[in-house]
Amino acid sequence: MVKDISIDQMKLFLVDEAEIATSDTTSTFLDNLALPIHRWFRYSAGFSALWVRQLIEQEKANGRSRVFDPFSGSGTLLLEGERCNVESIGVEAHPFVARIARAKLHWQQSPKTFREYAFSILEHAKKLEMDISASPKLIRDCFPPETLSRLESLRKVWEDSADGSPLSELTWLTLASILRQCSPVGTAQWQYVLPAKTKAKVLDPYEAFEARVHLISGDMTRRQRQLHGPKAILYWDDARLCSQVPDKWAHLVITSPPYANNYDYADATRLEMSFFGEIRGWGDLQDAVRQYLVRSCTQHVASLQRETYSLVNDPLLAPIQKELMETCKLLEAEKEKHGGKKPYHTMIAAYFSDMARVWVALRRVTSADCLVCFVIGDSAPYGVYVPVDRWLGELAVAAGFKLYSFEKTRDRNVKWKNRKHTVPLHEGRLWVEG
């Protein structure tokens, strides 16, 4: 039997956005976990939706009514663009994350129809007994047999009727979003899975699915009562190309590109991609995800070490070439002193080569008087400092933008007792004017 959401349940979804963290949390997704729609899937790489909303409204008053995010992630800017009644386009290269964002953008569907669709899948799933022996090893390591059987039954029933429709994709997102809630294994800060660690609070899959359907449909109901503008557009595309975005289209760019900090964005969704059969193991991530991403971790570049200095000599890197060459040589020498021998020198060269191309693409798709805001942090692999914000600013000017400035919002590398170096780091907003 399909249940409508009750008034008491609805109260659980109401959020006083004015009371959400008063400190400057521009560069964190944490506050978004209390916001309707944004909270449908926890993706650690992101920035504050409320800050984005404020900036869009501020710049809309200055005549900037078309906003763009070349690293859209799970869709923060796109959702806020709809809320602020501006045109918005996003590009996301990670196929799984792009699908999450696209599913969120279906919030205008009928909440009642969504509940009926999702609960029909739930009722059918409860009647199935699943053989889990063929599940990938990571999945069997992360879920007890009974839990995995229930999750697989939900996946099987959803998959049998999946047609790419908004209701089908919202239900896919519902299932994807409860996987970690139903697993007793630990999850690191950046969503890496740690099967050797355990957590105390674990949910039953059927109960978690039902609760999530209520939360999502409740958020849809609430959001649909508010004003909204043109439907946002999301492209699965490469930020180094922005190939589907019209020339000179964007008045305002707000984004947070990958940091040069060796975080593997492909690995962040390995659990979910394994569960849905998109990969069988860690080795599949290169073809399934990494090949599409800006090269910001050593896993991207393990086979490119001989090409490091060819990358540094890229003509697009001319403004920072001398400093970049010196930094890469220091990193290469430092590598030999460490057991892991991670090719940070190659990663840094590839990262800035890629980001130079992002700036060239952005210059093409932005108007002459555009404003660009990058939320970014600097880096110090093996303790060798990399002035990421300044180098990115210089590459922006070389690509044809007029000027840049940097606004620090917080210090980094100050909390962790196990940090591998003591170089002061910061995070903030790189402002670039057209």
Short mmCIF file of C-alpha atoms in Angstrom, two decimals:
data_model
loop_
_atom_site.label_atom_id
_atom_site.label_comp_id
_atom_site.label_asym_id
_atom_site.label_seq_id
_atom_site.Cartn_x
_atom_site.Cartn_y
_atom_site.Cartn_z
CA MET A 1 0.00 0.00 0.00
CA VAL A 2 1.37 3.43 -0.98
CA LYS A 3 1.51 5.87 1.91
CA ASP A 4 1.20 9.65 1.60
CA ILE A 5 3.60 11.70 3.67
CA SER A 6 2.16 12.88 6.99
CA ILE A 7 2.28 16.37 8.48
CA ASP A 8 4.63 15.12 11.21
CA GLN A 9 6.96 13.63 8.62
CA MET A 10 6.82 16.83 6.62
CA LYS A 11 8.03 18.80 9.64
CA LEU A 12 11.23 16.77 9.59
CA PHE A 13 12.08 18.20 6.19
CA LEU A 14 11.62 21.88 7.07
CA VAL A 15 14.91 23.74 7.33
CA ASP A 16 15.56 27.24 8.60
CA GLU A 17 18.27 28.14 6.12
CA ALA A 18 19.13 31.31 8.02
CA GLU A 19 20.29 29.19 10.95
CA ILE A 20 22.71 27.07 8.93
CA ALA A 21 26.39 27.65 9.92
CA THR A 22 27.26 31.30 10.16
CA SER A 23 30.99 30.71 9.60
CA ASP A 24 32.48 30.94 6.11
CA THR A 25 32.01 27.46 4.66
CA THR A 26 32.17 28.40 0.99
CA SER A 27 34.26 25.38 0.11
CA THR A 28 32.34 22.67 1.96
CA PHE A 29 29.29 20.61 1.08
CA LEU A 30 28.50 20.03 4.76
CA ASP A 31 25.83 22.72 5.11
CA ASN A 32 24.04 21.37 2.03
CA LEU A 33 23.20 18.18 3.92
CA ALA A 34 20.47 20.16 5.69
CA LEU A 35 19.04 21.66 2.48
CA PRO A 36 16.20 20.15 0.43
CA ILE A 37 17.28 18.45 -2.83
CA HIS A 38 20.97 19.14 -2.21
CA ARG A 39 20.91 16.52 0.56
CA TRP A 40 19.60 13.74 -1.65
CA PHE A 41 23.12 12.40 -2.17
CA ARG A 42 26.21 13.12 -0.12
CA TYR A 43 29.03 13.97 -2.49
CA SER A 44 31.95 15.34 -0.52
CA ALA A 45 33.41 17.49 -3.30
CA GLY A 46 31.32 20.64 -3.42
CA PHE A 47 30.63 24.07 -2.05
CA SER A 48 27.97 25.87 -0.05
CA ALA A 49 24.62 26.23 -1.81
CA LEU A 50 23.65 29.23 0.29
CA TRP A 51 26.84 31.06 -0.66
CA VAL A 52 26.22 30.26 -4.33
CA ARG A 53 22.68 31.59 -4.02
CA GLN A 54 23.89 34.84 -2.49
CA LEU A 55 26.52 35.33 -5.21
CA ILE A 56 24.06 34.62 -8.03
CA GLU A 57 21.55 37.10 -6.59
CA GLN A 58 24.27 39.70 -6.12
CA GLU A 59 25.49 39.38 -9.69
CA LYS A 60 21.99 39.13 -11.15
CA ALA A 61 21.48 42.66 -9.80
CA ASN A 62 24.58 43.61 -11.83
CA GLY A 63 23.01 42.23 -15.02
CA ARG A 64 24.65 38.79 -15.00
CA SER A 65 21.73 36.44 -15.70
CA ARG A 66 23.46 33.40 -17.25
CA VAL A 67 25.57 31.24 -14.93
CA PHE A 68 27.88 28.34 -15.73
CA ASP A 69 29.73 25.67 -13.76
CA PRO A 70 32.34 23.64 -15.70
CA PHE A 71 32.82 21.29 -12.72
CA SER A 72 29.19 20.80 -11.74
CA GLY A 73 29.62 17.86 -9.40
CA SER A 74 26.24 16.90 -7.92
CA GLY A 75 24.54 20.03 -9.22
CA THR A 76 24.76 22.69 -6.49
CA LEU A 77 25.01 25.67 -8.84
CA LEU A 78 22.35 24.32 -11.22
CA LEU A 79 19.78 23.91 -8.45
CA GLU A 80 20.50 27.38 -7.11
CA GLY A 81 20.36 28.86 -10.60
CA GLU A 82 16.82 27.51 -10.97
CA ARG A 83 15.92 28.96 -7.60
CA CYS A 84 17.34 32.40 -8.47
CA ASN A 85 15.47 32.58 -11.80
CA VAL A 86 18.56 32.71 -14.00
CA GLU A 87 19.64 30.53 -16.92
CA SER A 88 22.18 27.95 -15.81
CA ILE A 89 24.35 25.39 -17.58
CA GLY A 90 26.71 22.87 -16.04
CA VAL A 91 29.33 20.45 -17.29
CA GLU A 92 30.39 17.35 -15.35
CA ALA A 93 32.88 14.77 -16.63
CA HIS A 94 32.41 12.06 -13.98
CA PRO A 95 29.62 9.93 -15.51
CA PHE A 96 28.19 8.67 -12.22
CA VAL A 97 28.23 12.09 -10.55
CA ALA A 98 26.68 13.68 -13.64
CA ARG A 99 23.85 11.18 -13.37
CA ILE A 100 23.30 12.16 -9.72
CA ALA A 101 23.04 15.82 -10.68
CA ARG A 102 20.70 15.07 -13.55
CA ALA A 103 18.42 13.05 -11.26
CA LYS A 104 18.28 15.92 -8.76
CA LEU A 105 17.11 18.22 -11.54
CA HIS A 106 13.94 16.08 -11.81
CA TRP A 107 12.59 17.66 -8.59
CA GLN A 108 9.67 19.18 -10.51
CA GLN A 109 8.08 15.76 -11.04
CA SER A 110 4.87 14.93 -9.17
CA PRO A 111 5.81 13.88 -5.59
CA LYS A 112 2.76 11.62 -5.37
CA THR A 113 3.53 9.87 -8.65
CA PHE A 114 7.14 9.41 -7.60
CA ARG A 115 6.07 7.82 -4.29
CA GLU A 116 3.71 5.45 -6.09
CA TYR A 117 6.44 4.43 -8.54
CA ALA A 118 9.12 3.94 -5.87
CA PHE A 119 6.86 2.11 -3.41
CA SER A 120 5.72 -0.24 -6.15
CA ILE A 121 9.37 -1.22 -6.63
CA LEU A 122 9.76 -1.64 -2.87
CA GLU A 123 6.72 -3.93 -2.58
CA HIS A 124 7.88 -6.11 -5.47
CA ALA A 125 11.41 -6.27 -4.04
CA LYS A 126 10.15 -7.63 -0.72
CA LYS A 127 8.85 -10.72 -2.53
CA LEU A 128 12.23 -11.67 -4.05
CA GLU A 129 15.01 -13.90 -2.77
CA MET A 130 18.32 -12.96 -4.38
CA ASP A 131 21.48 -14.95 -5.09
CA ILE A 132 24.36 -12.66 -4.09
CA SER A 133 27.24 -14.96 -5.02
CA ALA A 134 27.94 -13.06 -8.24
CA SER A 135 28.19 -9.67 -6.54
CA PRO A 136 31.59 -7.93 -6.79
CA LYS A 137 33.99 -8.68 -3.93
CA LEU A 138 33.89 -5.09 -2.64
CA ILE A 139 30.11 -5.29 -2.33
CA ARG A 140 30.21 -8.65 -0.53
CA ASP A 141 32.86 -7.23 1.83
CA CYS A 142 30.73 -4.17 2.61
CA PHE A 143 27.32 -5.74 3.30
CA PRO A 144 26.11 -8.69 5.40
CA PRO A 145 24.37 -11.35 3.26
CA GLU A 146 20.79 -10.50 4.34
CA THR A 147 21.36 -6.78 3.80
CA LEU A 148 22.93 -7.35 0.41
CA SER A 149 20.08 -9.64 -0.63
CA ARG A 150 17.57 -6.88 0.13
CA LEU A 151 19.60 -4.25 -1.70
CA GLU A 152 19.98 -6.54 -4.68
CA SER A 153 16.24 -7.16 -4.75
CA LEU A 154 15.63 -3.41 -4.92
CA ARG A 155 18.20 -3.08 -7.67
CA LYS A 156 16.74 -6.01 -9.65
CA VAL A 157 13.18 -4.69 -9.57
CA TRP A 158 14.31 -1.17 -10.41
CA GLU A 159 16.52 -2.46 -13.25
CA ASP A 160 13.72 -4.54 -14.77
CA SER A 161 11.59 -1.43 -15.25
CA ALA A 162 14.35 1.18 -15.76
CA ASP A 163 13.64 3.28 -18.83
CA GLY A 164 15.61 6.47 -18.22
CA SER A 165 12.47 8.40 -17.32
CA PRO A 166 12.56 11.04 -14.54
CA LEU A 167 10.70 8.71 -12.15
CA SER A 168 13.08 5.86 -12.91
CA GLU A 169 16.13 8.08 -12.37
CA LEU A 170 14.77 9.51 -9.11
CA THR A 171 14.28 5.94 -7.87
CA TRP A 172 17.82 5.03 -8.98
CA LEU A 173 19.09 7.99 -6.94
CA THR A 174 17.01 6.87 -3.95
CA LEU A 175 18.68 3.47 -3.99
CA ALA A 176 22.16 4.88 -4.63
CA SER A 177 21.80 7.29 -1.73
CA ILE A 178 21.07 4.63 0.92
CA LEU A 179 23.92 2.22 0.17
CA ARG A 180 26.34 3.65 2.71
CA GLN A 181 23.60 3.98 5.33
CA CYS A 182 23.00 0.24 5.05
CA SER A 183 26.64 -0.84 5.26
CA PRO A 184 28.37 -1.52 8.58
CA VAL A 185 31.80 -0.73 7.13
CA GLY A 186 33.49 2.61 7.67
CA THR A 187 33.64 5.49 5.24
CA ALA A 188 36.51 7.99 5.30
CA GLN A 189 35.99 11.74 5.24
CA TRP A 190 36.17 11.84 1.44
CA GLN A 191 33.81 8.89 0.94
CA TYR A 192 36.49 6.24 0.47
CA VAL A 193 35.26 2.86 1.71
CA LEU A 194 37.16 1.20 4.57
CA PRO A 195 35.93 -2.43 4.87
CA ALA A 196 38.26 -3.10 7.83
CA LYS A 197 36.49 -0.47 9.96
CA THR A 198 32.95 -0.63 11.28
CA LYS A 199 30.27 1.83 12.35
CA ALA A 200 27.53 1.49 14.92
CA LYS A 201 24.45 2.83 13.16
CA VAL A 202 23.30 0.74 10.19
CA LEU A 203 19.87 0.87 8.52
CA ASP A 204 17.74 -1.92 7.07
CA PRO A 205 17.57 -1.46 3.27
CA TYR A 206 13.77 -1.58 3.00
CA GLU A 207 13.30 0.87 5.86
CA ALA A 208 16.04 3.15 4.54
CA PHE A 209 14.52 3.11 1.04
CA GLU A 210 11.05 3.97 2.35
CA ALA A 211 12.40 6.80 4.52
CA ARG A 212 14.41 8.17 1.60
CA VAL A 213 11.38 8.17 -0.68
CA HIS A 214 9.51 10.21 1.91
CA LEU A 215 12.40 12.63 2.29
CA ILE A 216 12.81 13.14 -1.46
CA SER A 217 9.09 13.50 -2.16
CA GLY A 218 8.78 15.85 0.82
CA ASP A 219 11.60 18.00 -0.53
CA MET A 220 9.93 18.02 -3.95
CA THR A 221 6.63 19.17 -2.42
CA ARG A 222 8.27 21.96 -0.50
CA ARG A 223 10.44 23.15 -3.37
CA GLN A 224 7.56 23.18 -5.83
CA ARG A 225 5.73 25.66 -3.60
CA GLN A 226 8.55 28.16 -4.15
CA LEU A 227 9.33 30.28 -7.17
CA HIS A 228 11.76 28.91 -9.74
CA GLY A 229 13.15 29.98 -13.08
CA PRO A 230 14.29 28.24 -16.27
CA LYS A 231 15.20 24.57 -16.00
CA ALA A 232 18.95 24.10 -15.69
CA ILE A 233 20.89 22.20 -18.34
CA LEU A 234 23.58 19.65 -17.50
CA TYR A 235 25.99 18.18 -20.03
CA TRP A 236 28.20 15.16 -19.53
CA ASP A 237 31.24 16.83 -21.01
CA ASP A 238 34.89 17.71 -20.44
CA ALA A 239 35.64 21.04 -18.73
CA ARG A 240 38.74 21.28 -20.91
CA LEU A 241 36.44 21.57 -23.92
CA CYS A 242 32.98 22.74 -22.78
CA SER A 243 32.07 21.60 -26.27
CA GLN A 244 28.30 21.88 -25.89
CA VAL A 245 28.25 25.37 -24.37
CA PRO A 246 27.61 28.25 -26.83
CA ASP A 247 30.28 30.88 -27.46
CA LYS A 248 30.16 33.93 -25.17
CA TRP A 249 27.13 32.49 -23.34
CA ALA A 250 28.05 32.82 -19.66
CA HIS A 251 27.97 36.07 -17.68
CA LEU A 252 29.00 34.42 -14.42
CA VAL A 253 31.07 31.31 -13.70
CA ILE A 254 31.05 29.77 -10.21
CA THR A 255 32.92 26.53 -9.76
CA SER A 256 35.31 24.48 -7.67
CA PRO A 257 37.76 22.55 -9.84
CA PRO A 258 39.61 19.50 -8.55
CA TYR A 259 42.36 20.41 -6.11
CA ALA A 260 45.92 19.31 -6.87
CA ASN A 261 45.94 17.22 -3.71
CA ASN A 262 45.98 13.63 -4.99
CA TYR A 263 42.35 12.94 -4.16
CA ASP A 264 40.98 10.30 -6.54
CA TYR A 265 37.52 11.52 -7.50
CA ALA A 266 36.97 8.34 -9.50
CA ASP A 267 37.42 6.19 -6.39
CA ALA A 268 34.91 8.26 -4.37
CA THR A 269 31.97 6.47 -6.01
CA ARG A 270 33.53 3.02 -6.41
CA LEU A 271 31.05 1.46 -3.96
CA GLU A 272 28.01 2.76 -5.82
CA MET A 273 29.39 2.00 -9.28
CA SER A 274 30.30 -1.52 -8.21
CA PHE A 275 26.83 -2.12 -6.79
CA PHE A 276 25.14 -1.07 -10.03
CA GLY A 277 27.51 -3.19 -12.13
CA GLU A 278 29.23 -0.27 -13.85
CA ILE A 279 32.63 -1.58 -12.74
CA ARG A 280 33.85 -4.87 -11.30
CA GLY A 281 36.80 -3.51 -9.36
CA TRP A 282 39.28 -0.71 -8.76
CA GLY A 283 41.14 -1.46 -12.00
CA ASP A 284 38.08 -0.56 -14.07
CA LEU A 285 38.04 3.04 -12.84
CA GLN A 286 40.62 4.21 -15.39
CA ASP A 287 38.43 3.43 -18.38
CA ALA A 288 35.10 4.08 -16.66
CA VAL A 289 35.93 7.43 -15.05
CA ARG A 290 39.51 8.71 -14.82
CA GLN A 291 40.03 9.12 -18.54
CA TYR A 292 37.41 11.88 -18.53
CA LEU A 293 38.72 13.88 -15.57
CA VAL A 294 41.25 16.65 -15.03
CA ARG A 295 44.42 14.90 -13.90
CA SER A 296 44.63 15.78 -10.21
CA CYS A 297 45.90 12.56 -8.64
CA THR A 298 48.86 10.27 -9.17
CA GLN A 299 46.61 7.38 -10.25
CA HIS A 300 45.85 9.39 -13.39
CA VAL A 301 49.47 9.75 -14.44
CA ALA A 302 51.32 6.61 -13.33
CA SER A 303 52.20 5.74 -16.95
CA LEU A 304 53.12 9.29 -17.99
CA GLN A 305 56.27 9.94 -15.95
CA ARG A 306 58.50 10.02 -19.02
CA GLU A 307 56.26 12.73 -20.44
CA THR A 308 56.48 15.03 -17.41
CA TYR A 309 58.71 17.68 -18.93
CA SER A 310 56.95 17.54 -22.28
CA LEU A 311 53.84 18.52 -20.34
CA VAL A 312 55.72 21.34 -18.61
CA ASN A 313 56.83 22.64 -22.02
CA ASP A 314 53.23 22.97 -23.17
CA PRO A 315 53.02 26.47 -24.79
CA LEU A 316 49.84 27.17 -22.81
CA LEU A 317 51.94 27.02 -19.63
CA ALA A 318 54.37 29.76 -20.74
CA PRO A 319 53.44 32.22 -17.92
CA ILE A 320 54.34 29.73 -15.18
CA GLN A 321 56.77 27.50 -17.07
CA LYS A 322 59.96 28.44 -15.23
CA GLU A 323 58.45 28.04 -11.75
CA LEU A 324 56.60 24.89 -12.76
CA MET A 325 59.81 23.33 -14.12
CA GLU A 326 61.66 24.07 -10.88
CA THR A 327 58.79 22.68 -8.78
CA CYS A 328 58.54 19.49 -10.81
CA LYS A 329 62.27 18.88 -10.49
CA LEU A 330 62.07 19.34 -6.73
CA LEU A 331 59.16 16.90 -6.55
CA GLU A 332 60.96 14.35 -8.70
CA ALA A 333 64.01 14.51 -6.43
CA GLU A 334 61.85 14.35 -3.29
CA LYS A 335 60.03 11.28 -4.63
CA GLU A 336 63.17 9.16 -4.23
CA LYS A 337 63.20 9.84 -0.48
CA HIS A 338 59.75 8.31 0.06
CA GLY A 339 58.69 4.69 0.05
CA GLY A 340 55.60 5.22 -2.09
CA LYS A 341 57.54 7.08 -4.79
CA LYS A 342 54.39 8.81 -5.95
CA PRO A 343 54.87 10.75 -9.21
CA TYR A 344 53.66 14.08 -7.88
CA HIS A 345 55.92 15.87 -10.36
CA THR A 346 53.97 14.33 -13.24
CA MET A 347 50.63 14.97 -11.56
CA ILE A 348 51.40 18.68 -11.06
CA ALA A 349 52.57 19.07 -14.66
CA ALA A 350 49.47 17.31 -16.03
CA TYR A 351 47.15 19.23 -13.70
CA PHE A 352 48.27 22.66 -14.87
CA SER A 353 48.36 21.54 -18.50
CA ASP A 354 44.72 20.49 -18.12
CA MET A 355 43.70 23.62 -16.22
CA ALA A 356 45.28 25.84 -18.87
CA ARG A 357 42.90 24.22 -21.35
CA VAL A 358 39.99 24.82 -19.00
CA TRP A 359 40.78 28.55 -19.05
CA VAL A 360 40.95 28.57 -22.85
CA ALA A 361 37.54 26.87 -22.99
CA LEU A 362 36.12 29.31 -20.43
CA ARG A 363 37.35 32.29 -22.40
CA ARG A 364 35.42 31.00 -25.41
CA VAL A 365 32.12 30.44 -23.57
CA THR A 366 32.11 33.61 -21.44
CA SER A 367 31.03 37.15 -22.29
CA ALA A 368 33.52 40.02 -22.47
CA ASP A 369 32.49 41.40 -19.08
CA CYS A 370 32.06 38.08 -17.26
CA LEU A 371 33.01 37.34 -13.67
CA VAL A 372 34.60 34.01 -12.72
CA CYS A 373 34.93 32.61 -9.20
CA PHE A 374 37.03 29.51 -8.56
CA VAL A 375 36.86 27.99 -5.07
CA ILE A 376 40.35 26.54 -4.81
CA GLY A 377 43.12 25.53 -2.42
CA ASP A 378 46.89 25.40 -2.73
CA SER A 379 48.99 22.26 -2.40
CA ALA A 380 52.25 20.90 -1.00
CA PRO A 381 52.90 17.30 -2.09
CA TYR A 382 55.90 15.84 -0.26
CA GLY A 383 56.16 19.26 1.42
CA VAL A 384 56.98 21.08 -1.84
CA TYR A 385 54.73 24.14 -2.05
CA VAL A 386 52.62 24.68 -5.18
CA PRO A 387 51.00 28.16 -5.42
CA VAL A 388 47.88 26.87 -7.14
CA ASP A 389 45.74 30.02 -6.90
CA ARG A 390 48.44 32.32 -8.29
CA TRP A 391 49.39 29.99 -11.12
CA LEU A 392 45.74 29.51 -12.08
CA GLY A 393 45.26 33.29 -12.07
CA GLU A 394 48.24 33.76 -14.38
CA LEU A 395 46.95 31.08 -16.74
CA ALA A 396 43.56 32.83 -16.81
CA VAL A 397 45.14 36.11 -17.86
CA ALA A 398 47.20 34.29 -20.51
CA ALA A 399 43.95 32.80 -21.87
CA GLY A 400 42.55 36.29 -22.42
CA PHE A 401 40.93 37.33 -19.15
CA LYS A 402 41.77 40.79 -17.81
CA LEU A 403 42.86 40.34 -14.21
CA TYR A 404 42.65 38.15 -11.11
CA SER A 405 42.69 38.42 -7.34
CA PHE A 406 42.57 35.93 -4.50
CA GLU A 407 40.48 36.06 -1.32
CA LYS A 408 41.51 33.63 1.43
CA THR A 409 38.60 32.12 3.34
CA ARG A 410 40.34 29.63 5.65
CA ASP A 411 43.60 27.97 6.60
CA ARG A 412 44.16 24.32 5.79
CA ASN A 413 46.49 21.61 7.12
CA VAL A 414 46.10 22.76 10.71
CA LYS A 415 44.05 19.95 12.32
CA TRP A 416 45.47 16.62 11.24
CA LYS A 417 47.95 15.04 13.63
CA ASN A 418 49.16 12.63 10.97
CA ARG A 419 49.88 15.27 8.32
CA LYS A 420 53.01 14.53 6.34
CA HIS A 421 54.33 18.11 6.22
CA THR A 422 53.97 21.39 8.08
CA VAL A 423 53.66 23.75 5.11
CA PRO A 424 50.85 26.28 5.77
CA LEU A 425 48.05 25.91 3.25
CA HIS A 426 44.96 27.94 2.53
CA GLU A 427 41.70 27.86 0.63
CA GLY A 428 39.67 30.63 -0.88
CA ARG A 429 38.12 32.28 -3.91
CA LEU A 430 40.05 33.10 -7.05
CA TRP A 431 38.23 35.99 -8.74
CA VAL A 432 38.85 36.49 -12.45
CA GLU A 433 37.35 39.34 -14.44
CA GLY A 434 36.62 39.22 -18.16
#
